Coordinates of C-alpha atoms in Angstrom, one line a residue:
X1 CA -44.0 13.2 -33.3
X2 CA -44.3 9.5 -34.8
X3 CA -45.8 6.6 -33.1
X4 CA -45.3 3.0 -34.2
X5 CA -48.7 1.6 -35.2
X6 CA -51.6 3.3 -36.7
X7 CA -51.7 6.5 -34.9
X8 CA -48.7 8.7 -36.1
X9 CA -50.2 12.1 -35.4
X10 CA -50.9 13.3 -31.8
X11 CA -53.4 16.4 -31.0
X12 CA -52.5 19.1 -29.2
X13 CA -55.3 17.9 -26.7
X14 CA -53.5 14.5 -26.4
X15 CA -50.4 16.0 -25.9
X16 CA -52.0 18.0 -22.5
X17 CA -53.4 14.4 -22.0
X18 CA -49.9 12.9 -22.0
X19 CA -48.1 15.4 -19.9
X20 CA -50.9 15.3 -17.4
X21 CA -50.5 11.0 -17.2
X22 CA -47.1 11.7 -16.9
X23 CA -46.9 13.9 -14.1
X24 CA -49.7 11.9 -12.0
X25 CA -47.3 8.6 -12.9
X26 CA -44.3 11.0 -11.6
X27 CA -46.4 11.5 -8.4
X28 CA -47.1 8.1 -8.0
X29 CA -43.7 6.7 -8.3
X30 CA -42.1 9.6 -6.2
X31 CA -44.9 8.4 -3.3
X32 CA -44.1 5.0 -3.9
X33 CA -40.2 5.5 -3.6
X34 CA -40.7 7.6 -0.1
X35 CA -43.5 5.1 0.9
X36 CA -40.6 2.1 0.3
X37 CA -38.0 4.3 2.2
X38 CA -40.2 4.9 5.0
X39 CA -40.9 1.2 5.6
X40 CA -37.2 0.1 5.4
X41 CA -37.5 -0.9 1.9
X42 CA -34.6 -1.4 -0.5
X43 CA -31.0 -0.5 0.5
X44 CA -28.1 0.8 -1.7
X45 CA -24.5 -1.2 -2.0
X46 CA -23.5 2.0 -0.9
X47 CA -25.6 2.3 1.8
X48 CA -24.3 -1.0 3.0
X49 CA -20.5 -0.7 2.9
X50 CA -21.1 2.9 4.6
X51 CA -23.8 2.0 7.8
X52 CA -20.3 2.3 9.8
X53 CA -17.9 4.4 8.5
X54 CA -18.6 7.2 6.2
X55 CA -16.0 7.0 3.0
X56 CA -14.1 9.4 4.6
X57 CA -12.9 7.7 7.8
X58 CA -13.1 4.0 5.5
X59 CA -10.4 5.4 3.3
X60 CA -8.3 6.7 6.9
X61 CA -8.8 3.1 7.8
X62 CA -7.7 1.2 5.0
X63 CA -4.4 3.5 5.0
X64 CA -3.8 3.5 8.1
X65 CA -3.7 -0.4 8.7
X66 CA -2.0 -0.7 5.3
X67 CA 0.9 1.9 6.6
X68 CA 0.9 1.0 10.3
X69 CA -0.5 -2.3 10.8
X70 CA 0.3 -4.5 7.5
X71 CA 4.0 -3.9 7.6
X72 CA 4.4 -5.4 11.0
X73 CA 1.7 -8.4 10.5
X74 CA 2.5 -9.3 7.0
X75 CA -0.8 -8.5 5.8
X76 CA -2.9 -5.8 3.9
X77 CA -6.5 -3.9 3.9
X78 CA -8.2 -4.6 0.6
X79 CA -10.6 -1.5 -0.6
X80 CA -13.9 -3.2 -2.4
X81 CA -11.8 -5.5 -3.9
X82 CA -14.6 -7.5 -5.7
X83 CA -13.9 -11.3 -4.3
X84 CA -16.3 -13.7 -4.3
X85 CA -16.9 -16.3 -1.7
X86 CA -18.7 -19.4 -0.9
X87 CA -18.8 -21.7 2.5
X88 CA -17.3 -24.7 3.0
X89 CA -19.5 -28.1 3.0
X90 CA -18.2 -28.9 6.6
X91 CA -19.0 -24.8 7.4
X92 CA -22.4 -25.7 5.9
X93 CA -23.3 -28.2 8.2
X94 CA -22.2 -26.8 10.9
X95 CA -24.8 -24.1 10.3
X96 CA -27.3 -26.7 9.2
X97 CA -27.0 -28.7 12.6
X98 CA -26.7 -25.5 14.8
X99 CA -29.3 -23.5 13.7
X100 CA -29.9 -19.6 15.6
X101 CA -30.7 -20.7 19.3
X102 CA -31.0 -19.1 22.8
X103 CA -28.0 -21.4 24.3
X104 CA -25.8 -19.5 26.3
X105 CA -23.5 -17.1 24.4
X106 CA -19.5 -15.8 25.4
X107 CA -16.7 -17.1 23.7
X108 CA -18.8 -20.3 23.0
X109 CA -19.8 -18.6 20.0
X110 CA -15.9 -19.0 18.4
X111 CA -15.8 -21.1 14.9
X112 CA -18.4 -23.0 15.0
X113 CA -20.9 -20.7 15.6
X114 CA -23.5 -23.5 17.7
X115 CA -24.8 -20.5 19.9
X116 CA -25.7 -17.4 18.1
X117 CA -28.7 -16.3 19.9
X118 CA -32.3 -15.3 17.4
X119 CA -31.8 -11.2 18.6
X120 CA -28.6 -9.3 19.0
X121 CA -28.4 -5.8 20.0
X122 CA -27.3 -3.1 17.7
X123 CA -25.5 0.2 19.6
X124 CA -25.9 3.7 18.0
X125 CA -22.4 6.2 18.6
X126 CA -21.9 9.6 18.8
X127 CA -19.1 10.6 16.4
X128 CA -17.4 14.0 15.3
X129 CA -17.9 15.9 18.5
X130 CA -17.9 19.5 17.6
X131 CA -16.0 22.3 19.8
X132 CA -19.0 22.9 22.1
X133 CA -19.4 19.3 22.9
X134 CA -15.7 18.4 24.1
X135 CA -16.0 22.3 25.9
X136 CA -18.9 21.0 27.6
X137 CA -17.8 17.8 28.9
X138 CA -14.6 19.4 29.9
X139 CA -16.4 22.0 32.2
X140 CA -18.1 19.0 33.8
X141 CA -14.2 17.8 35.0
X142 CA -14.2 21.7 35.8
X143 CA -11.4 22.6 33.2
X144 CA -12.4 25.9 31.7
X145 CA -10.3 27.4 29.5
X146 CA -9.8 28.6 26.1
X147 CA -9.3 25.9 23.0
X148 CA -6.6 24.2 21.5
X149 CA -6.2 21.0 18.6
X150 CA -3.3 18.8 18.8
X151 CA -3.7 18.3 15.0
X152 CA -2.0 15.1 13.3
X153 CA -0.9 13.8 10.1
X154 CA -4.6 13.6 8.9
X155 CA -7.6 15.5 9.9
X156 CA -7.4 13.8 12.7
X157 CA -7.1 15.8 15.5
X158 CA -8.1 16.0 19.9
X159 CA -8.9 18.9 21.6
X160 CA -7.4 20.4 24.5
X161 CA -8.1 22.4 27.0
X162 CA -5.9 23.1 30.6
X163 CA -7.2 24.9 33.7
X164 CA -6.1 28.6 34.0
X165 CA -4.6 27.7 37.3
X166 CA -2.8 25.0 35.5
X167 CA -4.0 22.2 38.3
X168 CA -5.8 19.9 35.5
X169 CA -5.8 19.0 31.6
X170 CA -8.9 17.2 29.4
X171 CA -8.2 16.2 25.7
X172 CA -11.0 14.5 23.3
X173 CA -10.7 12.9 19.9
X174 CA -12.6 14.6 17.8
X175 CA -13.5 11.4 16.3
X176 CA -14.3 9.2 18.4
X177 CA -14.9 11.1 21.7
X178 CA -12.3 9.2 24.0
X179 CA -10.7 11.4 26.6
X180 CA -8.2 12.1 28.9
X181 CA -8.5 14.2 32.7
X182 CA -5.4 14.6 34.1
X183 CA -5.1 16.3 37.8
X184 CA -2.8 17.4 40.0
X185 CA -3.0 16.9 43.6
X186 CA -1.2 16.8 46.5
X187 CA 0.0 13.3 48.4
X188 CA -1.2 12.9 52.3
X189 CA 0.3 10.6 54.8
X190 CA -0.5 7.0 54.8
X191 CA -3.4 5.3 52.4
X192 CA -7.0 4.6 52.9
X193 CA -6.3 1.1 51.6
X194 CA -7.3 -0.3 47.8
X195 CA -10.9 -1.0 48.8
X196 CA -11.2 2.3 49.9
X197 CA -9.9 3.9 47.3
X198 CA -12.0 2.1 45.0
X199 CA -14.7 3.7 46.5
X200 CA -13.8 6.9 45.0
X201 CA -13.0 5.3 41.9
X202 CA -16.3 4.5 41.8
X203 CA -17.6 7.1 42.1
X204 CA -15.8 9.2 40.1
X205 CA -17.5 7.1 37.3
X206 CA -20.6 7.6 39.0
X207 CA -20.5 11.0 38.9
X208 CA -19.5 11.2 35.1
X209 CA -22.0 8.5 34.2
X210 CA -19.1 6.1 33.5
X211 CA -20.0 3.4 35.7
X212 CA -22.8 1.3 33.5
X213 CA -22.2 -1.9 32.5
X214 CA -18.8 -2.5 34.0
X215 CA -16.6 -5.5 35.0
X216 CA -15.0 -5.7 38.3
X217 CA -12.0 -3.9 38.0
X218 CA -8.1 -4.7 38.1
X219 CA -5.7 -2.6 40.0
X220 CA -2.1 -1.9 40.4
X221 CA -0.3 0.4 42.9
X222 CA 2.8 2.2 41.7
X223 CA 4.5 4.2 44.9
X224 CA 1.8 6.6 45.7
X225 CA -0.8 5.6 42.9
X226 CA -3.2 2.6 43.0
X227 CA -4.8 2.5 39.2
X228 CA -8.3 0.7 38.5
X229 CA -8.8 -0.5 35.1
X230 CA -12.6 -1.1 34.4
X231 CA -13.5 -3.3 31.3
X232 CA -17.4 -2.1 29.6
X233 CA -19.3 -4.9 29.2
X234 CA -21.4 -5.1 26.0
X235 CA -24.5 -7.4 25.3
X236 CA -23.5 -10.5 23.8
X237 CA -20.5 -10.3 22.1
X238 CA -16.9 -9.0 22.9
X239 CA -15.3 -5.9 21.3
X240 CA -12.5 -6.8 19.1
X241 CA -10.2 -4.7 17.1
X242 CA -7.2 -4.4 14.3
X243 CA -4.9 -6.6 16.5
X244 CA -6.7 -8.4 18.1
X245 CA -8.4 -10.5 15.5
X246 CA -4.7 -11.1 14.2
X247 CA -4.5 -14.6 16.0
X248 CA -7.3 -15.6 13.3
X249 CA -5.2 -15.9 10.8
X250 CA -4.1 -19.2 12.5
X251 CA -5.9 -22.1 11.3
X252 CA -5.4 -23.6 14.4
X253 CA -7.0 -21.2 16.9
X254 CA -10.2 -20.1 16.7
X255 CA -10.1 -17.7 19.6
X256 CA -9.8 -14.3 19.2
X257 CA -9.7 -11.5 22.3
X258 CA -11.0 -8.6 23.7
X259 CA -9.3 -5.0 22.3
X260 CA -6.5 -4.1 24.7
X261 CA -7.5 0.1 23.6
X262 CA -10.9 0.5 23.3
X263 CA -13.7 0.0 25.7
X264 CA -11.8 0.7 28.9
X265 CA -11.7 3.2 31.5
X266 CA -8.9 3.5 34.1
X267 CA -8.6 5.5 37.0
X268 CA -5.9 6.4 38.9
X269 CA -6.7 7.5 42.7
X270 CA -3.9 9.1 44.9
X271 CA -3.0 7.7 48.3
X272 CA -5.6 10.5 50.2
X273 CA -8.7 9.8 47.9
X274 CA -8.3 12.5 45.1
X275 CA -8.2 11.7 41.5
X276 CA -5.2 12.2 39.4
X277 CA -6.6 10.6 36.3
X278 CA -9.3 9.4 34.2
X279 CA -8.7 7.7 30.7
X280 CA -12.4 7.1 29.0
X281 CA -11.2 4.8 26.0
X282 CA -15.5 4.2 25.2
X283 CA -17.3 5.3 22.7
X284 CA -20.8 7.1 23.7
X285 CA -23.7 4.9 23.1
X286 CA -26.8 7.3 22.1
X287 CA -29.1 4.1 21.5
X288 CA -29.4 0.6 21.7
X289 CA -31.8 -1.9 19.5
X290 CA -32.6 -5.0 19.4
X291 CA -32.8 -6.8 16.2
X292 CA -33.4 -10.2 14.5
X293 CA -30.2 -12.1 13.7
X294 CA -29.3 -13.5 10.2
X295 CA -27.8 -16.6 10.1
X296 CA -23.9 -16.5 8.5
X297 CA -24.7 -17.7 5.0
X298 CA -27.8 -15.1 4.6
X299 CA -25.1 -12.5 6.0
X300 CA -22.7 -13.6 3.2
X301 CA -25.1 -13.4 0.4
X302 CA -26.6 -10.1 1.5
X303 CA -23.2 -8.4 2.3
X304 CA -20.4 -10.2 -0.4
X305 CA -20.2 -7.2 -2.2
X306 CA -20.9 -4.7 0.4
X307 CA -18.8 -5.7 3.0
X308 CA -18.9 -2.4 5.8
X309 CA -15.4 -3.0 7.0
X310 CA -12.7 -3.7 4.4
X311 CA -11.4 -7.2 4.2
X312 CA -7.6 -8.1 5.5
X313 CA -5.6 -10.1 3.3
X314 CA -2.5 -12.7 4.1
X315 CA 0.1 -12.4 3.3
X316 CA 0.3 -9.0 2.2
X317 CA 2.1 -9.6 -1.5
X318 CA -0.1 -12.2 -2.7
X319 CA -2.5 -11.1 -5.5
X320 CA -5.8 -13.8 -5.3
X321 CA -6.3 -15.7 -8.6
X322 CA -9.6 -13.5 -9.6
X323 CA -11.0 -16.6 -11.1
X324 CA -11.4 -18.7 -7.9
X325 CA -13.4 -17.8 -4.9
X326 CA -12.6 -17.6 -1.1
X327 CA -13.9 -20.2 0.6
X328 CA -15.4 -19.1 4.4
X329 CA -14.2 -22.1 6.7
X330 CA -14.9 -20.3 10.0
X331 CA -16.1 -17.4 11.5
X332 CA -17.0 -15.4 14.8
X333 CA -19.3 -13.1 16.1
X334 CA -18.4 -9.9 17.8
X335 CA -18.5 -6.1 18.1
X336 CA -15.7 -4.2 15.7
X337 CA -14.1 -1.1 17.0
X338 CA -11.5 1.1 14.1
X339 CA -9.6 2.7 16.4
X340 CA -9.7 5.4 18.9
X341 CA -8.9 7.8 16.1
X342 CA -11.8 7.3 13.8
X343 CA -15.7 8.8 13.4
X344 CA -17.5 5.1 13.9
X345 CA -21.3 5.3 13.4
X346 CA -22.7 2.0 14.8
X347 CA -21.4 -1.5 16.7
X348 CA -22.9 -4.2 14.7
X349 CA -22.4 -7.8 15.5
X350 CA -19.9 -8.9 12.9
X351 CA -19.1 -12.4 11.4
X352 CA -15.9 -12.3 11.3
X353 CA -15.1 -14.7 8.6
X354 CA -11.5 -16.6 8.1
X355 CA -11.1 -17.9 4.3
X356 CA -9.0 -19.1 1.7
X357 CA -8.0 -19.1 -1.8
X358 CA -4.9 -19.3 -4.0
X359 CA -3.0 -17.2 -6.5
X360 CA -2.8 -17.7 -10.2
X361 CA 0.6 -19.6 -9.3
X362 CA -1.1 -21.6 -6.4
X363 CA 0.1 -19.8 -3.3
X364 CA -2.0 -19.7 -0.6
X365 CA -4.1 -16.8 0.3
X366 CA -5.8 -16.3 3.6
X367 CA -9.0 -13.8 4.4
X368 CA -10.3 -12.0 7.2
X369 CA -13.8 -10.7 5.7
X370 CA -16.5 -9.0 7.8
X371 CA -20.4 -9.5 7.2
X372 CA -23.3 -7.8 9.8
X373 CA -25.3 -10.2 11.4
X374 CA -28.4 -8.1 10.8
X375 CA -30.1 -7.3 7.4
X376 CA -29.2 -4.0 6.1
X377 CA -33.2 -3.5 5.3
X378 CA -33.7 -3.8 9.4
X379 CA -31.4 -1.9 10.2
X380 CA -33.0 1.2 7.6
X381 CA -36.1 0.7 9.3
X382 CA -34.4 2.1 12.1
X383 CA -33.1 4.5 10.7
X384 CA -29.6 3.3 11.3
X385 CA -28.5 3.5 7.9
X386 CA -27.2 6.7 6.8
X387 CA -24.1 8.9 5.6
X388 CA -22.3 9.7 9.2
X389 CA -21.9 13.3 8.9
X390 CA -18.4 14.6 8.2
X391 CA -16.5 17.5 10.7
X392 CA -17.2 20.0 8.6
X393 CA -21.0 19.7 8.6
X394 CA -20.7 20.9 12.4
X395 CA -20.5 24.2 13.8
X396 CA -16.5 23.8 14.3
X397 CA -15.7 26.2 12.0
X398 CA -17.5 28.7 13.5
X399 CA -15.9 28.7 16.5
X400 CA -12.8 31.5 16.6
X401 CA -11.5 30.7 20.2
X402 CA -10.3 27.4 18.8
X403 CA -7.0 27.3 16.0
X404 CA -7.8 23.6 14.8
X405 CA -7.6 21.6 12.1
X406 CA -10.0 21.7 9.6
X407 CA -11.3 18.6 7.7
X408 CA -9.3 19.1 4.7
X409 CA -7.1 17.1 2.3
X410 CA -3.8 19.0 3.0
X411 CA -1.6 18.7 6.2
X412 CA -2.8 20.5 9.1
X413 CA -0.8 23.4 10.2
X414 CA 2.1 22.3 13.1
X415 CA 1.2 23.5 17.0
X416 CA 3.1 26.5 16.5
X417 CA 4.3 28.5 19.6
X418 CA 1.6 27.3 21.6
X419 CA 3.6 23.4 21.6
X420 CA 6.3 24.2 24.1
X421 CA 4.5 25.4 27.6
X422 CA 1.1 26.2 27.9
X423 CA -0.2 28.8 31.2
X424 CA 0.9 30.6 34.1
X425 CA 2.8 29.6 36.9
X426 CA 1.2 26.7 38.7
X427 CA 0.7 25.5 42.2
X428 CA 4.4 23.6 42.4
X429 CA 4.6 20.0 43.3
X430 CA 4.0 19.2 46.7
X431 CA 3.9 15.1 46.7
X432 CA 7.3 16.0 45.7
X433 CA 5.8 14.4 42.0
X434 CA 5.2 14.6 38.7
X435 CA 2.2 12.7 36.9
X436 CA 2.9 12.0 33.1
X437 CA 1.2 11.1 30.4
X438 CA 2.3 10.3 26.3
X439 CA 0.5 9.3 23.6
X440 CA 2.0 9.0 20.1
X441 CA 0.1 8.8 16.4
X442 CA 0.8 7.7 13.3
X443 CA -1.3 8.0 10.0
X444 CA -3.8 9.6 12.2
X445 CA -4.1 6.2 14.7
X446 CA -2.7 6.0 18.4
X447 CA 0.2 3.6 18.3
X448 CA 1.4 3.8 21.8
X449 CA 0.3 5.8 24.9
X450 CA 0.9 5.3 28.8
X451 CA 0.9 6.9 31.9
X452 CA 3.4 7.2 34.7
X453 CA 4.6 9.2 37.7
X454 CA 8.5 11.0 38.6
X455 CA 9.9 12.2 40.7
X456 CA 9.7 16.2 41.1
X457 CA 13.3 16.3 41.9
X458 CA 14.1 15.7 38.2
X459 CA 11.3 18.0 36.5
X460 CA 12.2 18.5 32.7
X461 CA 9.7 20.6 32.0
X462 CA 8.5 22.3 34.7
X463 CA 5.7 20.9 35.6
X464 CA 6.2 22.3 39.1
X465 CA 6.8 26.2 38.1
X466 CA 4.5 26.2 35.3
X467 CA 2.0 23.7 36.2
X468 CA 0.1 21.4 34.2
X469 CA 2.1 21.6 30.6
X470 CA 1.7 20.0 27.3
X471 CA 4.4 19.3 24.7
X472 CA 3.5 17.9 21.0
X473 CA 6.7 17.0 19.0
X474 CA 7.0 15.4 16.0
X475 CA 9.5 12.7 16.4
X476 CA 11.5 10.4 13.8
X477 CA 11.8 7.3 15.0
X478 CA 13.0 4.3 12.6
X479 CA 11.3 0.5 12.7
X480 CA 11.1 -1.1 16.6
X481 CA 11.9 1.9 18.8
X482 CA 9.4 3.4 20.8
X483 CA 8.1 7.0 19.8
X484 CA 6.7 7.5 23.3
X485 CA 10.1 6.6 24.6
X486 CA 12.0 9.2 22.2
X487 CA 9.3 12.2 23.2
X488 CA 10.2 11.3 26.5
X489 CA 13.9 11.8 25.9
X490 CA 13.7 15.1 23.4
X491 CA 12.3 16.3 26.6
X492 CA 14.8 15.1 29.0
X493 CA 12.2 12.1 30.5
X494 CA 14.0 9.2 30.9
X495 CA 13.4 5.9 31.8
X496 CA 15.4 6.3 34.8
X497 CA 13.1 9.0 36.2
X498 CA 10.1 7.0 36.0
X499 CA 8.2 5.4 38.7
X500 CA 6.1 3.0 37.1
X501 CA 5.4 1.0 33.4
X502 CA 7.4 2.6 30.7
X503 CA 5.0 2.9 28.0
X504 CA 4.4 0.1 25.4
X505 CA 3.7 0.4 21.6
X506 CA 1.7 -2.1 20.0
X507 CA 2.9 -2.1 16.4
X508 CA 6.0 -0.6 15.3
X509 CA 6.4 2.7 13.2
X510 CA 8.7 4.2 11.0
X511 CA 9.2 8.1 9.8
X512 CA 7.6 10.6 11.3
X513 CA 5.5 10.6 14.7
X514 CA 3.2 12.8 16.1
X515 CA 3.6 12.6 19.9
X516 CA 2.2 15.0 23.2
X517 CA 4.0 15.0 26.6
X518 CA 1.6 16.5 29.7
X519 CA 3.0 16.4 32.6
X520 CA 1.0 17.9 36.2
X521 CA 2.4 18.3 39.4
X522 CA 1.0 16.3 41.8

């Protein structure tokens, strides 16, 4: 071996001498890296863009908005794009002259961003339920039963499970962990009045640990049903999502609202007290943190090229001149859900950030770009940011009872048999009724879903011979008509027959749509 210098011969005792300096330096860098992990020290880009969604469920996202949302609003999901950005001098002083305060926070907060308090709180969510968790929150709705999966287009898929007597159904998204009860009971004379019935409302959360941190809830009676629709309150901030944050694309309102899917819970109470429903549409906060706020232009410069939610681009066909930046004009903070589909990790308060550039040929370009208001390195100190662990890391597979979709790259296999009826004969339907509910996916994300009762004297199918049934049909369905309309009439539901709301979609699809039909005599 040569060395520069005068020494160009080493010993074989030097050489011991080297190898022994190199493992103690080895030692004392691998300490120092683990002592830097441990105390929240530096975090990875990747790290950054993934303290939400895993790369997985971020590349669901991106196509699903792109295939489901875009072509209705005219606007696109951008994957790590690489733009830069830079605030505007009157955004500037607007943070200058409203520095991080305790004032009072709500929709104040919009724009100008005068109110952001110096903590916010940072919620920690279960994700990926395996088989044994969704088994086990069933049996506490006593549904016991053996295992199915309603797969869809993606690995995306709920499972189901429907008492042996056929009385009740329970389905979870894997994902996410929202879920549906649906129960079947019979009608008694006269009603115990909406106050009273609230009661049992009430505590039917209660019961199921459902009833923190909820608003004062709205109701509706339909015939026989009175349905309570609770709102979850989190600290701070509001819970926005995909369509909701739509309206910030105009310049000229601030405001954006409250997601009209997720972080509600609705019951629906019969006239004699009993339960025919429960949709859980929250996600299940494990823990709760409070942390130190960044202000919006540390946020920017921590988080421009780590952004953990991709940013949204107006209109969709415009291709940004690479050369100028966006400039941030205006932003708001809030809580981002992905959709009731989706694995999300964490709820971080979000700037959401409205900006603009131009194209090479000087058409306007408009920016919806998303930067945590808590540093990444705070966050690592508690843990918080980490690789979400994907389905097939849990014991799923293990499980034989259960034909499901596994976490692959292919299509999952269809329903099969098991699609058209499900059980034994059932109790019949003696409020002379039949409780429905639909819910339709696209791309792996819910595009429209309701719930609704009939009459029994028009029973399509059979709800009150067989019991509770479930029916998952793909349906093809061209742009503006209603995929939970057209399940409703391959099975002979219509309109007509309903007592009630006929289920809504909020964006428009086109091609194929996955779609399930229960219905339970009630």
């Amino acid at each position: 071996m040569v060395l520069s210098g005068r020494s160009k011969i080493i010993t074989t005792s030097g050489i011991v001498f080297l190898a022994i300096a190199a493992v103690v330096l080895f030692i004392a860098l691998t300490v120092a890296r683990n002592t830097t992990q441990q105390s929240g020290g530096s975090v990875s880009r990747e790290q950054k863009r993934n303290m939400i969604l895993d790369q997985t469920e971020r590349d669901k996202v991106v196509k699903d908005f792109n295939t489901r949302v875009g072509k209705t609003t005219n606007s696109v999901m951008k994957e790590d794009p690489g733009f830069t950005y830079e605030l505007s001098p009157e955004f500037k002083n607007r943070i200058k002259e409203h520095p991080i305060d305790n004032k009072v926070l709500g929709v104040s907060t919009l724009c100008n961003l005068s109110t952001v308090p110096p903590t916010v709180y940072v919620h920690d969510l279960q994700n990926h339920l395996s088989v044994d968790d969704a088994k086990n929150l069933a049996h506490e709705y006593d549904v016991d039963s053996i295992s199915f999966s309603l797969p869809s287009e993606t690995t995306t898929y709920q499972y189901l499970f429907i008492r042996p007597n056929n009385t009740a159904s329970f389905t979870q998204y894997e994902g996410s962990g929202v879920y549906a009860y649906n129960h079947a009971s019979a009608l008694a004379a006269g009603t115990l009045g909406a106050d009273n019935l609230r009661r049992y409302s009430n505590q039917m959360l209660s019961q199921h640990k459902l009833d923190k941190s909820l608003g004062t809830p709205q109701y509706n009676t339909i015939g026989e049903v009175t349905k309570f629709t609770y709102h979850k309150n989190l600290p701070d901030f509001m819970l926005v999502d995909e369509a909701s944050i739509q309206s910030f694309f105009d310049q000229e309102n601030c405001s954006i609202s409250d997601s009209d899917i997720m972080g509600l819970i609705s019951v629906s109470v019969k006239n004699n007290g009993e339960i025919l429903k429960l949709l859980n549409n929250t996600r299940t906060i494990t823990g709760t943190y409070k942390m130190n706020t960044i202000p919006a232009d540390v946020a920017l410069q921590e988080y421009k090229d780590a952004q953990p939610i991709d940013p949204i681009l107006f209109p969709a066909n415009a291709v940004p001149d690479p050369a100028r930046a966006f400039t941030i004009d205006s932003a708001v903070i809030a809580y981002y859900d992905v959709g009731v589909n989706f694995a999300q990790s964490l709820y971080i308060p979000l700037y959401i950030a409205h900006g603009f550039s131009k194209t090479a040929s000087g058409q306007d370009v408009q920016i919806l770009t998303f930067f945590p208001a808590v540093s990444a390195n705070e966050l690592s100190k508690k843990g918080l940011v980490r690789e979400i662990p994907l389905p097939g890391n849990k014991s799923t597979q293990q499980q034989g009872t259960l034909p499901f979709a596994t976490p692959t790259p292919h299509k999952p296999p269809p329903f099969s048999a098991k699609k058209a009826e499900i059980g034994v004969s059932g109790p019949g339907c003696p409020g002379n009724l039949v409780d429905y509910m639909v819910s339709c996916s696209v791309e792996g994300s819910v595009i429209c879903r309701g719930n609704f009762t009939g009459s029994a004297a028009a029973d399509p199918v059979k709800a009150c011979t067989n019991g509770c049934t479930a029916r998952v049909n793909t349906v093809d369905v061209t742009g503006g008509k209603n995929p939970c309309d057209a399940i409703m009439q391959q099975n002979g539901v219509t309109p007509d027959t309903i007592n009630g709301e006929v289920p809504r979609q909020r964006l428009a699809p086109s091609g194929e749509v996955s779609c399930i039909l229960t219905a339970c005599p009630t």
